[in-house]
Tab-separated table of C-alpha atoms in Angstrom:
chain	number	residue	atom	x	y	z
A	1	UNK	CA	19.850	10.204	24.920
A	2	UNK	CA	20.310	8.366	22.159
A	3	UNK	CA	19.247	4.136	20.898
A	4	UNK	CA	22.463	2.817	22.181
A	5	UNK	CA	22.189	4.521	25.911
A	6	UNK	CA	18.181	3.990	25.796
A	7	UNK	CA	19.275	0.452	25.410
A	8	UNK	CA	21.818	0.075	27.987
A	9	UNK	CA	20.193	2.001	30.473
A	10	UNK	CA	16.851	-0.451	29.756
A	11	UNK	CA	18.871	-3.586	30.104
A	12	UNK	CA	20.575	-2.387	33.266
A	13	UNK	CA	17.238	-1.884	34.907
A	14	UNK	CA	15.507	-5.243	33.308
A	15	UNK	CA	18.579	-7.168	34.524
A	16	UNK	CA	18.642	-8.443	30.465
A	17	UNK	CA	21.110	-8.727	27.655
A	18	UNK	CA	21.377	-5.943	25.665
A	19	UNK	CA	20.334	-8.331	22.756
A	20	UNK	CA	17.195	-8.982	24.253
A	21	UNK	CA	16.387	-5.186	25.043
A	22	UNK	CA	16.982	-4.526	21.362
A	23	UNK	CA	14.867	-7.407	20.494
A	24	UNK	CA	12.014	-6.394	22.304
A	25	UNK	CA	12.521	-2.660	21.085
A	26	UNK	CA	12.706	-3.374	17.382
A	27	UNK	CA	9.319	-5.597	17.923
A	28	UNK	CA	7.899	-2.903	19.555
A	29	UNK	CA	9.181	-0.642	16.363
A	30	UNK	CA	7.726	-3.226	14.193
A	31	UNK	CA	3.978	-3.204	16.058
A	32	UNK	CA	3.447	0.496	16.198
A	33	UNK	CA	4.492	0.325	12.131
A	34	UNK	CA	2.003	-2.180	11.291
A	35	UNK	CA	-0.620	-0.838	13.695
A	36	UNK	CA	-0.096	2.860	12.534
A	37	UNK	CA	-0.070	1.560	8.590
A	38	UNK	CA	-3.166	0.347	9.290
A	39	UNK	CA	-4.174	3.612	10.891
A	40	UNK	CA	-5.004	2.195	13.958
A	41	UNK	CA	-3.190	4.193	17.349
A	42	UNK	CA	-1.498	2.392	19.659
A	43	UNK	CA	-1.748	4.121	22.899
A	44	UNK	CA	0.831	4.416	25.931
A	45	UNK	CA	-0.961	5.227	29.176
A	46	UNK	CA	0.591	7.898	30.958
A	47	UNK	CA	3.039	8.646	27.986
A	48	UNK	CA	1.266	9.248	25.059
A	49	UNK	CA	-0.269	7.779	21.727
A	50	UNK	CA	1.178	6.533	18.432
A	51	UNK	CA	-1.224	7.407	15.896
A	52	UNK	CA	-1.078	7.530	12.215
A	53	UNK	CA	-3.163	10.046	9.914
A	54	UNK	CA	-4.111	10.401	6.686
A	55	UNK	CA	-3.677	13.296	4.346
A	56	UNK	CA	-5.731	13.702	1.788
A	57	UNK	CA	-4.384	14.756	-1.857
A	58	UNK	CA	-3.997	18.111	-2.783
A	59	UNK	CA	-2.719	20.176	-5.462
A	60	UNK	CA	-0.391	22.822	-5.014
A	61	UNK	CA	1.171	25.574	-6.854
A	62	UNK	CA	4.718	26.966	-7.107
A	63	UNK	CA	4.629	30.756	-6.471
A	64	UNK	CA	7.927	30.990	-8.632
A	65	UNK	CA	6.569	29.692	-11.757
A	66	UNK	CA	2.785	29.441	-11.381
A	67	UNK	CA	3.242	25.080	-11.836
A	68	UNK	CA	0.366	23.687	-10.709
A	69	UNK	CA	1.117	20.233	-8.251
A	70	UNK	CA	-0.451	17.092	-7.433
A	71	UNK	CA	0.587	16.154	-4.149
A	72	UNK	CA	-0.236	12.374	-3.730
A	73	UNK	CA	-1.697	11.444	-0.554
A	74	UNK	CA	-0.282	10.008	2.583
A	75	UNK	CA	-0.288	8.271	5.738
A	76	UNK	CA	2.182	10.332	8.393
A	77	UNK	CA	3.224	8.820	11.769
A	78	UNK	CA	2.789	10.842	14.631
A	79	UNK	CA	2.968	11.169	18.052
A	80	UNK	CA	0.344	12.863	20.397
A	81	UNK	CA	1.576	13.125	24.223
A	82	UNK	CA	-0.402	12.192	26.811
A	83	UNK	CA	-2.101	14.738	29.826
A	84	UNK	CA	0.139	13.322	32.351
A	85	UNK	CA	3.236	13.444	30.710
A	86	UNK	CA	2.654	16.852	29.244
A	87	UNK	CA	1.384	18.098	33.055
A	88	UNK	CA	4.823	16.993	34.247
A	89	UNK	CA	7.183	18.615	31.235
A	90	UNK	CA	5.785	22.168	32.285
B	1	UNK	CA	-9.082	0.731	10.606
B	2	UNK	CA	-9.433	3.665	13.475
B	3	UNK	CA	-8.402	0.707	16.019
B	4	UNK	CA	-7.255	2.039	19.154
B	5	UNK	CA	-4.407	-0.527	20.569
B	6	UNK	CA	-4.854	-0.364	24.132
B	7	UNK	CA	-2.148	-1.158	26.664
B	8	UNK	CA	-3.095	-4.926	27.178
B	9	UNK	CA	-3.336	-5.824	23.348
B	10	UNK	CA	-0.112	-3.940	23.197
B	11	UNK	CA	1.408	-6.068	25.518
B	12	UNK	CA	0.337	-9.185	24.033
B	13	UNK	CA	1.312	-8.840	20.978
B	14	UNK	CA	4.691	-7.706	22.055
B	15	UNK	CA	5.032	-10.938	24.035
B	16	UNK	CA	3.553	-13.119	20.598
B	17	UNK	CA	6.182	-11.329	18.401
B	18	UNK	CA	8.910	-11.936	20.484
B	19	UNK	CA	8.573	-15.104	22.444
B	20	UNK	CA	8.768	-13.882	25.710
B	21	UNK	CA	6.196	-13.736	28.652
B	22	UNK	CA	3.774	-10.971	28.963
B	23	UNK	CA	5.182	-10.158	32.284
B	24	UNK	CA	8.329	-9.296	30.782
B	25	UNK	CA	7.372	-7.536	27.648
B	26	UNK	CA	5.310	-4.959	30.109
B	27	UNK	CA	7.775	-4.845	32.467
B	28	UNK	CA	10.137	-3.939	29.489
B	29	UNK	CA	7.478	-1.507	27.979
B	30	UNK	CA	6.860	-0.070	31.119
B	31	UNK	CA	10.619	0.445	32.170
B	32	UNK	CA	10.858	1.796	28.111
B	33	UNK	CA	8.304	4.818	28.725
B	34	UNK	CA	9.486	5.387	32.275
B	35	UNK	CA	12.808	5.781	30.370
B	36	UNK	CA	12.020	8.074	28.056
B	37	UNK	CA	9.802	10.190	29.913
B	38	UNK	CA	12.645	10.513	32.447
B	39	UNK	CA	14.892	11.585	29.818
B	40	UNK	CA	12.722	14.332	28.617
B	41	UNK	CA	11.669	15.809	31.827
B	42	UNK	CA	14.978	16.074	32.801
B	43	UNK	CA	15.332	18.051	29.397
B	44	UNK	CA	16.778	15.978	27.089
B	45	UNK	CA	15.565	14.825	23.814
B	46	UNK	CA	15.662	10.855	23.563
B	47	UNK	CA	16.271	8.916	19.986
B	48	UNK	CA	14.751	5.491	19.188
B	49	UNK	CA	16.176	3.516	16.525
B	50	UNK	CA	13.287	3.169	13.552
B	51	UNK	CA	10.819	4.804	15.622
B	52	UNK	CA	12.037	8.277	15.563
B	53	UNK	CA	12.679	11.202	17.993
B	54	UNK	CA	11.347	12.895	20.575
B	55	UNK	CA	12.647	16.376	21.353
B	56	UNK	CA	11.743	18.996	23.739
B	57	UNK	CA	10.340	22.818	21.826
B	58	UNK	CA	10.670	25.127	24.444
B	59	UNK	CA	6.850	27.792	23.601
B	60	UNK	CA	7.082	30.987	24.408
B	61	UNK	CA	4.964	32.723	26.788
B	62	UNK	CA	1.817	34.569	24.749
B	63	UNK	CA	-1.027	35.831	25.857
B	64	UNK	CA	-4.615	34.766	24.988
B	65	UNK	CA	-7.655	35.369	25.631
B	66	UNK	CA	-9.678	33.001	28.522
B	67	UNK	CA	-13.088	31.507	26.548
B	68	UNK	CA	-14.956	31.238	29.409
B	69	UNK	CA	-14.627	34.997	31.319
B	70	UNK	CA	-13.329	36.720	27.696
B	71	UNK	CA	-10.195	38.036	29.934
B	72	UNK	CA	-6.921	38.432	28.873
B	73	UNK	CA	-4.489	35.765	30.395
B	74	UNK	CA	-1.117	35.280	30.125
B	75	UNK	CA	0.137	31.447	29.171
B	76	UNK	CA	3.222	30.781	30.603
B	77	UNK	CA	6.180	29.529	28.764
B	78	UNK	CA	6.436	25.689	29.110
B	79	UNK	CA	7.465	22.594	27.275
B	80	UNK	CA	6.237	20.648	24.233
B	81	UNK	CA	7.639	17.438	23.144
B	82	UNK	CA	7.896	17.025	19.066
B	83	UNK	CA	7.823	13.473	17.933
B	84	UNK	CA	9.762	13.137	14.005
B	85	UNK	CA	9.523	9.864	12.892
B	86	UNK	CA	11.947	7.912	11.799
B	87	UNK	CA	11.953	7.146	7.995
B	88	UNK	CA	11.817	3.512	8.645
B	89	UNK	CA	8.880	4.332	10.454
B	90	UNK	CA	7.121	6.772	7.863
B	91	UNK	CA	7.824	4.646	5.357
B	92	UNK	CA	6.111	2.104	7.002
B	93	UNK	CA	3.522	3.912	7.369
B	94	UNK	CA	2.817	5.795	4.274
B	95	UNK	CA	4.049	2.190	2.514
B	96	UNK	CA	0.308	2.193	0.407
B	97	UNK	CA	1.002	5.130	-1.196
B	98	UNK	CA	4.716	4.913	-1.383
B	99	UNK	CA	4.494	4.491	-5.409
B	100	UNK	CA	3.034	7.785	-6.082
B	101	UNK	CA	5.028	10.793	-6.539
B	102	UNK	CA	3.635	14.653	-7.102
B	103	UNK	CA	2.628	15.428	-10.403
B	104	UNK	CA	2.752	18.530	-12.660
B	105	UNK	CA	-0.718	19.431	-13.563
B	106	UNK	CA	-1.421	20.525	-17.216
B	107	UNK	CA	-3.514	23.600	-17.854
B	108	UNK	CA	-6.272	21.023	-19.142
B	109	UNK	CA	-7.128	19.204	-15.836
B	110	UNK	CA	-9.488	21.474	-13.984
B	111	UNK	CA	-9.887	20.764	-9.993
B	112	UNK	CA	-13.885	19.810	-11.110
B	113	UNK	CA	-12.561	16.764	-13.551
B	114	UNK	CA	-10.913	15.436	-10.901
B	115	UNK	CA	-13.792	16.121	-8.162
B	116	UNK	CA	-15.793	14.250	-10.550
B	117	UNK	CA	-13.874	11.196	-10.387
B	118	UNK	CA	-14.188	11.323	-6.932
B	119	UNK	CA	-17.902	11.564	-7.270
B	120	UNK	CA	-18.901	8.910	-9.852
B	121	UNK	CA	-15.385	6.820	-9.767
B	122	UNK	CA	-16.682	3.639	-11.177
B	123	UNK	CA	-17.928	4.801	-14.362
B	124	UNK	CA	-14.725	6.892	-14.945
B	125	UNK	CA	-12.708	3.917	-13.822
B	126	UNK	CA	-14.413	1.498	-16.204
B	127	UNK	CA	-11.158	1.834	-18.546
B	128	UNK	CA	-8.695	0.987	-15.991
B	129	UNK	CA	-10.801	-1.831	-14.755
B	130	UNK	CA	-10.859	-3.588	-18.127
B	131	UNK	CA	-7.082	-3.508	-17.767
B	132	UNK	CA	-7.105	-4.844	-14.632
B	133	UNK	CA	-9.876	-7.934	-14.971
B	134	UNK	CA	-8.633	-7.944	-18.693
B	135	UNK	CA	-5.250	-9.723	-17.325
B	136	UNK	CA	-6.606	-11.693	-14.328
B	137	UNK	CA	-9.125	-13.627	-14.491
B	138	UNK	CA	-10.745	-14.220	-17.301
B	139	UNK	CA	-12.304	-17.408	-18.074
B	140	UNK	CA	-14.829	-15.717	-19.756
B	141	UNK	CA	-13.114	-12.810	-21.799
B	142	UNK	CA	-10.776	-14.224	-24.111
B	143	UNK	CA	-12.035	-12.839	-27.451
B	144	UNK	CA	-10.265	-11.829	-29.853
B	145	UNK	CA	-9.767	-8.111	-29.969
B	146	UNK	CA	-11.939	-5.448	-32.042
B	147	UNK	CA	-10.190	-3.411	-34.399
B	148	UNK	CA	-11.821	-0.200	-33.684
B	149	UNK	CA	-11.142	1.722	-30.951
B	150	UNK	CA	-13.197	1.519	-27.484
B	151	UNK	CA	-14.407	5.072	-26.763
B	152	UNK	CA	-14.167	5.968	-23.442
B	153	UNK	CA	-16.559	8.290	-21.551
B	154	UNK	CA	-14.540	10.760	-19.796
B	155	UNK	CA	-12.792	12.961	-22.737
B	156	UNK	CA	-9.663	13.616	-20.739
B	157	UNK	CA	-8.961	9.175	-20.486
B	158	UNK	CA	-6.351	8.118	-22.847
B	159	UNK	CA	-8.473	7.053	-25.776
B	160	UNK	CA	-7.770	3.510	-26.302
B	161	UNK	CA	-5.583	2.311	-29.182
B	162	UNK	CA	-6.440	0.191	-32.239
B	163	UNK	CA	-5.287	-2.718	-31.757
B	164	UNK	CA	-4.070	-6.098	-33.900
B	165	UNK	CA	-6.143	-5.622	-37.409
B	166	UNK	CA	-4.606	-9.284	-38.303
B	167	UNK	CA	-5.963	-11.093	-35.612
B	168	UNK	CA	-4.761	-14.832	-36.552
B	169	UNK	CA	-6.541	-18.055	-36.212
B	170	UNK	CA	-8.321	-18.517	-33.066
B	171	UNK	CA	-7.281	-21.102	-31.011
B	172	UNK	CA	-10.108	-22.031	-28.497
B	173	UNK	CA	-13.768	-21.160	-29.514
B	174	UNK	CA	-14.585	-17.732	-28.039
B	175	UNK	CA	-17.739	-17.821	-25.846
B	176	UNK	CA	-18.912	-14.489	-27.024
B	177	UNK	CA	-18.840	-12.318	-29.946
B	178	UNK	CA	-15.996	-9.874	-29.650
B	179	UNK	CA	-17.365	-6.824	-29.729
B	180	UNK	CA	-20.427	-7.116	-27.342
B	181	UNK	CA	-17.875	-8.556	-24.591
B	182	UNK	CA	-15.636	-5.878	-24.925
B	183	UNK	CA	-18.150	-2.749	-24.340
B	184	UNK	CA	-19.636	-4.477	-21.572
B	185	UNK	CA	-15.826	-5.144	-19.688
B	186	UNK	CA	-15.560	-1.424	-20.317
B	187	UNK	CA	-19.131	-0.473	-19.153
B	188	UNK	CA	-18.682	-2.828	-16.197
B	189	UNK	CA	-18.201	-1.169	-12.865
B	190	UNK	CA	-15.035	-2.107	-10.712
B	191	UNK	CA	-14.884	-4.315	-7.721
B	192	UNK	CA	-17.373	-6.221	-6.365
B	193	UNK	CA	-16.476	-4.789	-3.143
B	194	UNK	CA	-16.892	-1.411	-3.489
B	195	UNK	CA	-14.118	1.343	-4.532
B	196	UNK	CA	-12.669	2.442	-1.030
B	197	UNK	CA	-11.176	5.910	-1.333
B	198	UNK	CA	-8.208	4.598	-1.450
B	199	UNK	CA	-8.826	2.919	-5.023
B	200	UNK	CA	-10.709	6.349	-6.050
B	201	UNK	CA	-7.169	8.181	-5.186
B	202	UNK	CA	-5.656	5.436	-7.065
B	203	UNK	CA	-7.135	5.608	-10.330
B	204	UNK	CA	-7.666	10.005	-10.263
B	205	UNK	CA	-3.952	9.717	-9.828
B	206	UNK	CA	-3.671	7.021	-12.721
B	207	UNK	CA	-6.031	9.523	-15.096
B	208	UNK	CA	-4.262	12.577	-14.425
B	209	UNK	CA	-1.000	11.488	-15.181
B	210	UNK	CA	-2.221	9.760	-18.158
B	211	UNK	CA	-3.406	13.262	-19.584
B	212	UNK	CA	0.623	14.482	-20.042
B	213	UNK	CA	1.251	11.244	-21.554
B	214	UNK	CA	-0.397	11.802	-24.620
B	215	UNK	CA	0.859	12.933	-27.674
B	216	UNK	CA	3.548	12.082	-29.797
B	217	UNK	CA	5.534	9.760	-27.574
B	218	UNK	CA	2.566	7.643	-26.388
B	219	UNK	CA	2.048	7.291	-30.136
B	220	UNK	CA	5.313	6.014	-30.739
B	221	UNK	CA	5.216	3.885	-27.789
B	222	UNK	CA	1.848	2.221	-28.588
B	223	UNK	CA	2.353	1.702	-31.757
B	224	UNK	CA	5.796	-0.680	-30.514
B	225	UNK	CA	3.444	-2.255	-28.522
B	226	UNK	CA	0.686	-2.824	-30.295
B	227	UNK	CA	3.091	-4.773	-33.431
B	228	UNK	CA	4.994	-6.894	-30.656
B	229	UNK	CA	1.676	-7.916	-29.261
B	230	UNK	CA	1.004	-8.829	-32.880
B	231	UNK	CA	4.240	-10.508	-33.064
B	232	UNK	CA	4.028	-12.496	-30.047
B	233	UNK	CA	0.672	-13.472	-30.450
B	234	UNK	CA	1.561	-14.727	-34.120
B	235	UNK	CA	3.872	-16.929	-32.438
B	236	UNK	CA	1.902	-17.987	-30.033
B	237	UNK	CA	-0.611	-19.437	-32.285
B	238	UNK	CA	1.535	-21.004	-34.438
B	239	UNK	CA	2.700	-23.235	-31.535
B	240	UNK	CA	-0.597	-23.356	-30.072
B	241	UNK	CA	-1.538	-25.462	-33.317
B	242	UNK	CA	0.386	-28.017	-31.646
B	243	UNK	CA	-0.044	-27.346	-28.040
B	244	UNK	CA	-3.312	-25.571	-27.039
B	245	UNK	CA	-3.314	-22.413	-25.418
B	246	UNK	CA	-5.021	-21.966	-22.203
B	247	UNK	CA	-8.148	-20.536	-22.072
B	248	UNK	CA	-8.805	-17.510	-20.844
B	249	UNK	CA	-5.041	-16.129	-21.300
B	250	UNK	CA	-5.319	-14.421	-24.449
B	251	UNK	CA	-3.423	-11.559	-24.730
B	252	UNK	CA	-5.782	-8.438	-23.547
B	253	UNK	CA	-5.725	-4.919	-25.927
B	254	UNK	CA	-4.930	-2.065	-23.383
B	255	UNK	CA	-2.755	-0.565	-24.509
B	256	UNK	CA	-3.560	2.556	-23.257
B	257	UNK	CA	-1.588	2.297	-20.040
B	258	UNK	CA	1.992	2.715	-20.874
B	259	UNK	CA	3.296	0.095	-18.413
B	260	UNK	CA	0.766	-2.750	-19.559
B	261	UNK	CA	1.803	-3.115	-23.311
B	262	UNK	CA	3.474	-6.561	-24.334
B	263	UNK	CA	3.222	-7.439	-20.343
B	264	UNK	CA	0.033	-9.013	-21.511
B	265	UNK	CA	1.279	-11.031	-24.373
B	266	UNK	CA	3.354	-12.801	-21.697
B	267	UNK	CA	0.670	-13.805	-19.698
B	268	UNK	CA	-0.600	-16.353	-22.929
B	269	UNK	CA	1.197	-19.696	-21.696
B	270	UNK	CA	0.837	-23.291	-23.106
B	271	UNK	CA	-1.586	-25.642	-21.372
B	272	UNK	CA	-0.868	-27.056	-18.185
B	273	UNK	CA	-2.536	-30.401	-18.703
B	274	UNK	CA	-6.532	-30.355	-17.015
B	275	UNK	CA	-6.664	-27.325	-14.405
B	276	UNK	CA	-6.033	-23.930	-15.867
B	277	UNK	CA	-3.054	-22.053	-13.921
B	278	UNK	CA	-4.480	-18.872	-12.870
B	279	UNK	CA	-1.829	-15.952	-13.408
B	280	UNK	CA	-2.098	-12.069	-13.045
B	281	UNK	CA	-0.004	-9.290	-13.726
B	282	UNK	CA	1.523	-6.668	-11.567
B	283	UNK	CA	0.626	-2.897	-12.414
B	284	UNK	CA	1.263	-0.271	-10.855
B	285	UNK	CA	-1.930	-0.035	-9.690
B	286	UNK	CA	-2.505	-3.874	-9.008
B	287	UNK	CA	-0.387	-5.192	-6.514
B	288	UNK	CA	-0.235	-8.130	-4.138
B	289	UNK	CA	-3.078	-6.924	-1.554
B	290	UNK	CA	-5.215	-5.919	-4.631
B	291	UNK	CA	-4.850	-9.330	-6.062
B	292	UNK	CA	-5.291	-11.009	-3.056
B	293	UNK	CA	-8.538	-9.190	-2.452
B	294	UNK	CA	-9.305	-9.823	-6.080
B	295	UNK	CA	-9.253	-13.756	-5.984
B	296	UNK	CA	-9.733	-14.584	-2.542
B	297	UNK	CA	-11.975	-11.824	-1.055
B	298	UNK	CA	-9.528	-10.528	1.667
B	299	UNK	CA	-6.377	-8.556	1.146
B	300	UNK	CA	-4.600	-10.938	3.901
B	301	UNK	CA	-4.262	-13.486	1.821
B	302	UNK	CA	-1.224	-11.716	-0.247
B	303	UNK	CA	1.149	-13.689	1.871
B	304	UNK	CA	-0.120	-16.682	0.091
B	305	UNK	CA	0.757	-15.452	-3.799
B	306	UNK	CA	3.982	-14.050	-2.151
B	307	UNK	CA	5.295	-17.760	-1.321
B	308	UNK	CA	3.432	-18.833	-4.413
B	309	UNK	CA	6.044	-16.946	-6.781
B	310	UNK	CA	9.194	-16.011	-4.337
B	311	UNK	CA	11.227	-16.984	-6.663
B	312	UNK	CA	10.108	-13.849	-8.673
B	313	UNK	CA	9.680	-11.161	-5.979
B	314	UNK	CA	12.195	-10.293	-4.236
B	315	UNK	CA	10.624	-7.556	-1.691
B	316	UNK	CA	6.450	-8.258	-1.696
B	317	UNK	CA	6.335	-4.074	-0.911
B	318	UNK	CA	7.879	-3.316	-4.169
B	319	UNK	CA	6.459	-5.583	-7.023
B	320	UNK	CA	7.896	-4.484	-10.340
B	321	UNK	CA	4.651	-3.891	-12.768
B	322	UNK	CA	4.862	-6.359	-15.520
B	323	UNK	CA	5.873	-9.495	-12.968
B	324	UNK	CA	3.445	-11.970	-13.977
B	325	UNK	CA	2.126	-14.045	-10.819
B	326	UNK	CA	0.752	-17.518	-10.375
B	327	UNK	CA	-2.171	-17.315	-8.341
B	328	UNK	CA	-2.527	-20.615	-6.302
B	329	UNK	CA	-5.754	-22.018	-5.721
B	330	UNK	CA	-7.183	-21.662	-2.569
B	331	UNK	CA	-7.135	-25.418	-1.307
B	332	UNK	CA	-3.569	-25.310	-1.228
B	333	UNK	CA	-2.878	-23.274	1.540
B	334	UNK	CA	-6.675	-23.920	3.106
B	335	UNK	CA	-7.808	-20.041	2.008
B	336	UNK	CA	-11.320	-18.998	3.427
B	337	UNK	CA	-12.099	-15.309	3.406
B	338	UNK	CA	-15.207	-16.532	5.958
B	339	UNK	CA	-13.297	-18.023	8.365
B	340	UNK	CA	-11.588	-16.135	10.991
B	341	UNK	CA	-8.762	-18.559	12.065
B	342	UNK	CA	-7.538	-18.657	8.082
B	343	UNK	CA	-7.063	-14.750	8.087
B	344	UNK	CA	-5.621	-14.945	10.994
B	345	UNK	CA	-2.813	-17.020	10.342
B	346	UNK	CA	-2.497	-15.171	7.132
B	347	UNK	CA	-2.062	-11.702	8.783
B	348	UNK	CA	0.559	-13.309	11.371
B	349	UNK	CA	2.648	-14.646	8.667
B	350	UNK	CA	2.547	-10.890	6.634
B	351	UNK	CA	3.585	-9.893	9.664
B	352	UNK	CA	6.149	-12.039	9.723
B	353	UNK	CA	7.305	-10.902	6.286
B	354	UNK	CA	6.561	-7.282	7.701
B	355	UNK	CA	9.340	-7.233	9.993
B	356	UNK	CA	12.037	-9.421	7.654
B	357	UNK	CA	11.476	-7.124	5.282
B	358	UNK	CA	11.777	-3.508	7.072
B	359	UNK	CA	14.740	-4.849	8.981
B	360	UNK	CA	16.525	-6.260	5.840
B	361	UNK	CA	16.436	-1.942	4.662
């Protein structure tokens, strides 16, 4: 399913415009982005948990030429899925 | 930090950032998550515009052994959803660090030089700090600059260059002799805060790229500096014999850091009447939230030397280093790092910012 169904199928069942649907959506988008680069979670009951981590610095090297790397650190977005939800997609 | 956003909170700020009632925004989060979780039980991956994906990984059955009886059991094959955030989204996210990129290490840095930066940061840090305070604030450290270079504990720091032999008629009296100011700036730790590791990662970053720098190039480069410096600050003081220059704005001597040369000279402005303007400079390591927590005491606060100097930033995440920034005084937009109500409305106008500025990408 992609945005644009996600979207239509949402307003159907809120009885709203699809403007409004994506309006709420992208403020949604925007909260979990400030919340996770902030690296708080922001947690869905029954679905699941938007949590950002952060990973450390570290240096690597290239097996072809022996370079060693500095790998600058970084905040990743991810996604851990709740009991219920993961219960049901067995 | 480490803030878990539960449901509730989620649903109030949804209904804050958009204007709606609370009913409604959980209703629509609700029917959102309902949604999606329909979607991917009935085994089909669902996309979400800047948030990213969620797909379905179908494991394959393995067997393991139980930790409790230490029997073999057999886990069946089943479902796992894999979340891949969008790039809006990670960029977002990893937005602090965004200005770093990997770095080819020379033979010379050793994995225990930079462990010991992590250990005793401040003292190794000392010569990026007196770039840093050296630009921004300094009512205090306008001498005029020694001709002999500052040596700098760690061996592997950029040793600092020699800077402006013919240092020219100066204007306001210097509060200090020259030299003792300087060592101390260098000696002096960093923030009064604290480093966070953040700031550590920062500035081991800053010193290990700093190490392939050297040579003949940086040379070259410094040496450009160093005579515009001398040029501008020539002219400087020839019109400051008519005007006066503002204290506290003389041109600083690191020249060490390749992005900070002749920046500085630009920061030396006539005299605005009776209060002093106070100005900073973006590096690459001092940026609006830095600055912010510099003057004011709380990183929220950036919003404030954002409007201050819109005219010359056109995207607060992405400063370009060398933008020299009024910072306004706190009265004027009623700043108190004590009081709860002024962060506050700071943080909900970044956030306003926030969201013009990730949807303008």
């Amino acid at each position: 399913m992609d945005n644009k169904e996600l979207i239509r199928q949402l307003a159907d069942k809120l009885g709203r415009s699809r403007e409004d649907v994506e309006k709420l959506l992208d403020a949604f988008n925007g909260i979990v982005a400030e919340k996770n680069g902030m690296l708080d979670s922001v947690a869905i009951p029954g679905f699941g948990t938007f949590e950002a981590k952060k990973k450390n610095e570290r240096v690597i090297t290239n097996p072809a030429n022996g370079k060693r790397m500095l790998l600058p650190p970084r905040v990743v977005a991810g996604f851990k899925i709740s009991n219920v939800l993961k219960g049901k997609l067995k | 930090m480490d803030n878990k956003i539960t449901f509730p909170e989620l649903i109030e700020l949804l209904a804050k950032a958009t204007n709606t009632s609370k009913r409604m925004s959980e209703l629509f989060l609700k029917e959102l998550f309902a949604t999606i979780s329909q979607s991917l039980i009935e085994g089909e991956s669902v996309t979400v515009k800047n948030l990213g994906t969620f797909s379905l990984e179908q494991v394959k059955s393995r067997k393991s052994v139980s930790v409790n009886t230490g029997q073999e059991v057999q886990i069946p094959s089943h479902n796992k959803v894999v979340f891949t955030p969008d790039k809006v989204l990670a960029d977002a996210v990893n937005q602090p660090f965004a200005q770093f990129e990997p770095v080819i290490l020379d033979d010379e840095v050793t994995l225990d030089q930079l462990a010991a930066i992590d250990a005793a940061g401040s003292d190794s840090i000392g010569a990026m700090d007196s770039i840093d305070s050296g630009c921004a604030m300094g009512a205090d450290e306008e001498s005029p600059v020694s001709a002999e270079p500052l040596v700098t504990p760690p061996p592997f720091v950029e040793p600092q260059t020699p800077v402006q032999p013919e240092v020219p008629v100066e204007p306001s009296e210097p509060s200090e002799p020259s030299e003792s100011s300087e060592t101390s700036e260098s000696l002096e730790p960093t923030e009064d805060d604290g480093i966070d590791i953040l700031d550590i990662e920062r500035e081991k970053r800053e010193i290990a790229r700093k190490s392939f720098v050297r040579g003949l190039a940086i040379g070259l480069v410094s040496m450009l500096a160093v005579a515009l410096i001398a040029v501008a600050v020539w002219f400087f003081c020839m019109r400051g014999q008519k005007h006066k220059i503002v204290e506290g704005r003389q041109p600083v001597e690191g020249v060490e850091n390749v992005q900070v040369p002749a920046v500085d000279s630009t920061a030396t402005q006539p005299a605005e009447d009776n209060t002093p303007v106070v100005t900073d400079t973006c590096t690459a390591t001092l940026y609006l939230t830095r600055m912010a927590r510099k003057h004011y005491g709380d990183k929220a606060f950036w919003v404030y030397i954002y409007e201050e100097n819109k005219d010359k930033i056109d995207d607060p995440n992405n400063v370009a280093p060398g933008t020299v920034l009024v910072i306004p005084p706190r009265e004027k937009y009623g700043i108190d790092p004590d009081d709860k109500q002024s962060v506050k409305t700071a943080k909900e106008k970044a956030y306003k910012l926030f969201k013009q500025f990730s949807h303008g990408k």
